[in-house]
C-alpha cells in the first residue's frame, strides 16, 4: 500500500479492454520452479517509554529523514499513518531472506532508539485513532474513496501493520508446486495463517471481539477493493476479470487533486473513455489499489498475516509459509489439511466468506482451524531442515507451535489475558459493515 515514488506519470497511449486483459494475464502469474522468497514487514512506530502517547508528525519526519541516510538492502517506505515498512529483495533461500532483513531491522532500530522511538509488532494500533501522516494526492484520493464504506478504511490506512510473505507462483504444470494448486492453497491456507498469527484484538484501548481487528478493517472496505476473485481452475482468467470489474480508486492528474469516481470499474473506463482514456500507466496504478488477501504480482503476495510481537516474531510466519509452499512434501500435507476447510467458504471469495470471518474473530479457538494449523505447523517444522533453515529459525517455529498452536492460542490471546490491562473485561464486540 505504500507509495515510495509519489507523484503522477503523464498519460501516454490509451489501452483498450482487450489490451488490459492481455496485459493482466501476462503479468499476474510468472510460472517456473519455485526458487525465490520475499517478505514485507510493517511496523507501528511508538514512543519507547510511553507507547500510549502518539508520536508527533515532526518527530516522524525527523526519523524518516535520518533513515534515508542508512544503507539498507531492503526498500524502506512509509505508510499513510507513519507506519514503517521494509520490503526485502527476492532471496534465493529462507536463510538469506532472514539474515538480510534482520540486519536492516537492526540498523533501523538503532536510529529509532537514538530518538526514543521503537518499532512495535501489532496488527492494529490498540490505543490511537487513525491519523494520517502522509499528505499526498494518492492518499487524499484513497481516503476519499474508502470513506464511502465507513471508518474501516482510515483504520486500515493509518493504524494497521502486517507481515506479507511473497512466494513464487509455481510451475505451469499441475502438481503440488503448480500455480493452480498454489493459488488455491494460498487462499485456503491463508485462513489458517490468519488465525494462527492473529495479533490485533484491541482498538481504542478496548477489545473489539475480533482477534484480528486488522482483518476486520480490510473486510469493512468492501469486496471490490479488498476482496479476491472466485477460485476456479483458471487463476489468470479469474484475476483478470476481477481487475477489470474492480472499481477505479482515482484518476490521476499532473496538478491539483485527483478525481475519485464513484462506481466506475476499469472495464467501464476502457469503454466509456471518461474523464479521459485510461493508459498502461493507469492500469499499473489500478493494480496497486487492489488489496486482496492474496495478490498476484508475477509472484504471490500473501497479505492476511498480522504484524507479530517481538523483534523477530516476523520470522515464524515467513518460515512456516515458505516451508508449506516450497517443500513438496509439506505442500501436499498442507493441501490435504486445509481441503476440508474449503467447504466453509460456501464458495465465496476470500476474505468475505464464513471461513475468513471465523479465522479473524475466533482464531484457533475454532476446532477445525486449530486441527489444520497443528498439521500444517508440524509439517513446516519437519520441512525447514530440508530448506536449509538455521537452528534459530527451526527453534522459533517449534516454540510457536508449542506456545500457541497446540494450545489453540494466538498472540491476540496474550493481549486479552493481560491482568488489569487494556484487554481485561468484556467490552462488547464490533460488527462488520
XYZ file of N, CA, C and O in Angstrom, residues 37 42 74 84 119 121 128 135 159 166 173 188 194 205 210 219 232 234 262 264 275 311 333 341 346 354 368 422:
112
model
N 12.043 -16.038 -2.610
C 11.214 -15.776 -1.440
C 11.399 -14.324 -1.041
O 12.492 -13.759 -1.192
N 5.757 -4.661 8.150
C 5.257 -3.355 8.541
C 5.275 -3.253 10.068
O 5.026 -4.237 10.766
N 16.986 -3.762 1.997
C 15.537 -3.722 1.796
C 15.103 -2.315 1.396
O 15.764 -1.328 1.720
N 6.142 2.120 9.417
C 7.380 1.865 8.669
C 7.301 0.489 8.021
O 6.849 -0.473 8.656
N 9.947 0.233 17.156
C 9.060 -0.488 16.254
C 8.228 -1.458 17.080
O 8.754 -2.196 17.909
N 5.319 -4.545 16.964
C 4.672 -5.545 16.138
C 3.258 -5.841 16.594
O 3.019 -6.760 17.376
N -4.496 4.362 19.589
C -4.646 5.638 18.905
C -5.675 5.566 17.783
O -5.730 4.577 17.055
N 0.713 13.318 3.384
C -0.225 14.171 2.656
C 0.207 14.207 1.202
O 1.044 15.014 0.793
N -3.606 2.739 10.850
C -3.479 2.110 12.161
C -3.240 0.609 12.082
O -3.444 -0.095 13.068
N 5.988 -13.316 0.315
C 5.928 -13.425 -1.141
C 6.600 -14.725 -1.583
O 7.767 -14.968 -1.261
N 2.797 -26.494 -14.888
C 2.200 -27.819 -14.906
C 1.480 -28.115 -13.585
O 1.753 -27.501 -12.556
N -6.886 -20.876 0.900
C -7.421 -21.722 1.982
C -6.459 -21.768 3.169
O -6.882 -21.637 4.318
N -4.001 -16.640 9.020
C -4.700 -15.530 9.658
C -5.028 -15.862 11.105
O -4.794 -15.058 12.021
N -8.225 1.063 22.967
C -8.000 0.543 24.298
C -8.996 -0.493 24.748
O -8.985 -0.902 25.917
N -12.746 -9.304 18.016
C -12.052 -9.952 16.898
C -10.586 -10.105 17.270
O -9.937 -9.148 17.674
N -11.927 -6.207 5.699
C -13.230 -6.684 5.251
C -14.213 -5.532 5.133
O -15.049 -5.506 4.216
N -11.260 -20.734 -9.312
C -11.587 -21.752 -10.304
C -10.294 -22.300 -10.880
O -9.199 -22.019 -10.370
N -8.770 -21.600 -13.536
C -8.031 -20.659 -14.380
C -7.723 -19.404 -13.573
O -8.444 -18.393 -13.665
N -17.083 7.500 -8.595
C -17.888 6.595 -7.779
C -18.556 5.576 -8.691
O -19.289 5.930 -9.618
N -17.240 3.544 -10.900
C -16.645 3.337 -12.225
C -15.669 2.182 -12.166
O -14.657 2.246 -11.464
N -13.176 10.160 -17.360
C -12.951 11.553 -17.803
C -11.840 11.713 -18.831
O -11.681 12.801 -19.392
N 11.009 -8.564 18.429
C 11.885 -8.115 17.351
C 11.921 -9.084 16.181
O 12.032 -8.665 15.019
N 0.967 -32.029 2.297
C 0.335 -32.183 3.609
C -0.589 -31.017 3.912
O -1.717 -31.200 4.401
N -11.551 -27.450 4.930
C -11.968 -26.099 5.306
C -12.637 -25.365 4.155
O -13.419 -24.424 4.380
N -18.332 -21.586 1.564
C -19.592 -21.550 0.816
C -19.382 -21.068 -0.620
O -20.299 -20.522 -1.249
N -17.458 -17.085 5.289
C -17.535 -17.506 6.690
C -16.229 -18.033 7.255
O -15.955 -17.863 8.447
N -11.660 -26.782 14.030
C -11.160 -27.201 12.714
C -9.944 -26.390 12.290
O -8.996 -26.936 11.699
N -5.451 -3.361 29.160
C -6.499 -2.915 28.254
C -7.355 -4.074 27.776
O -8.452 -3.867 27.275
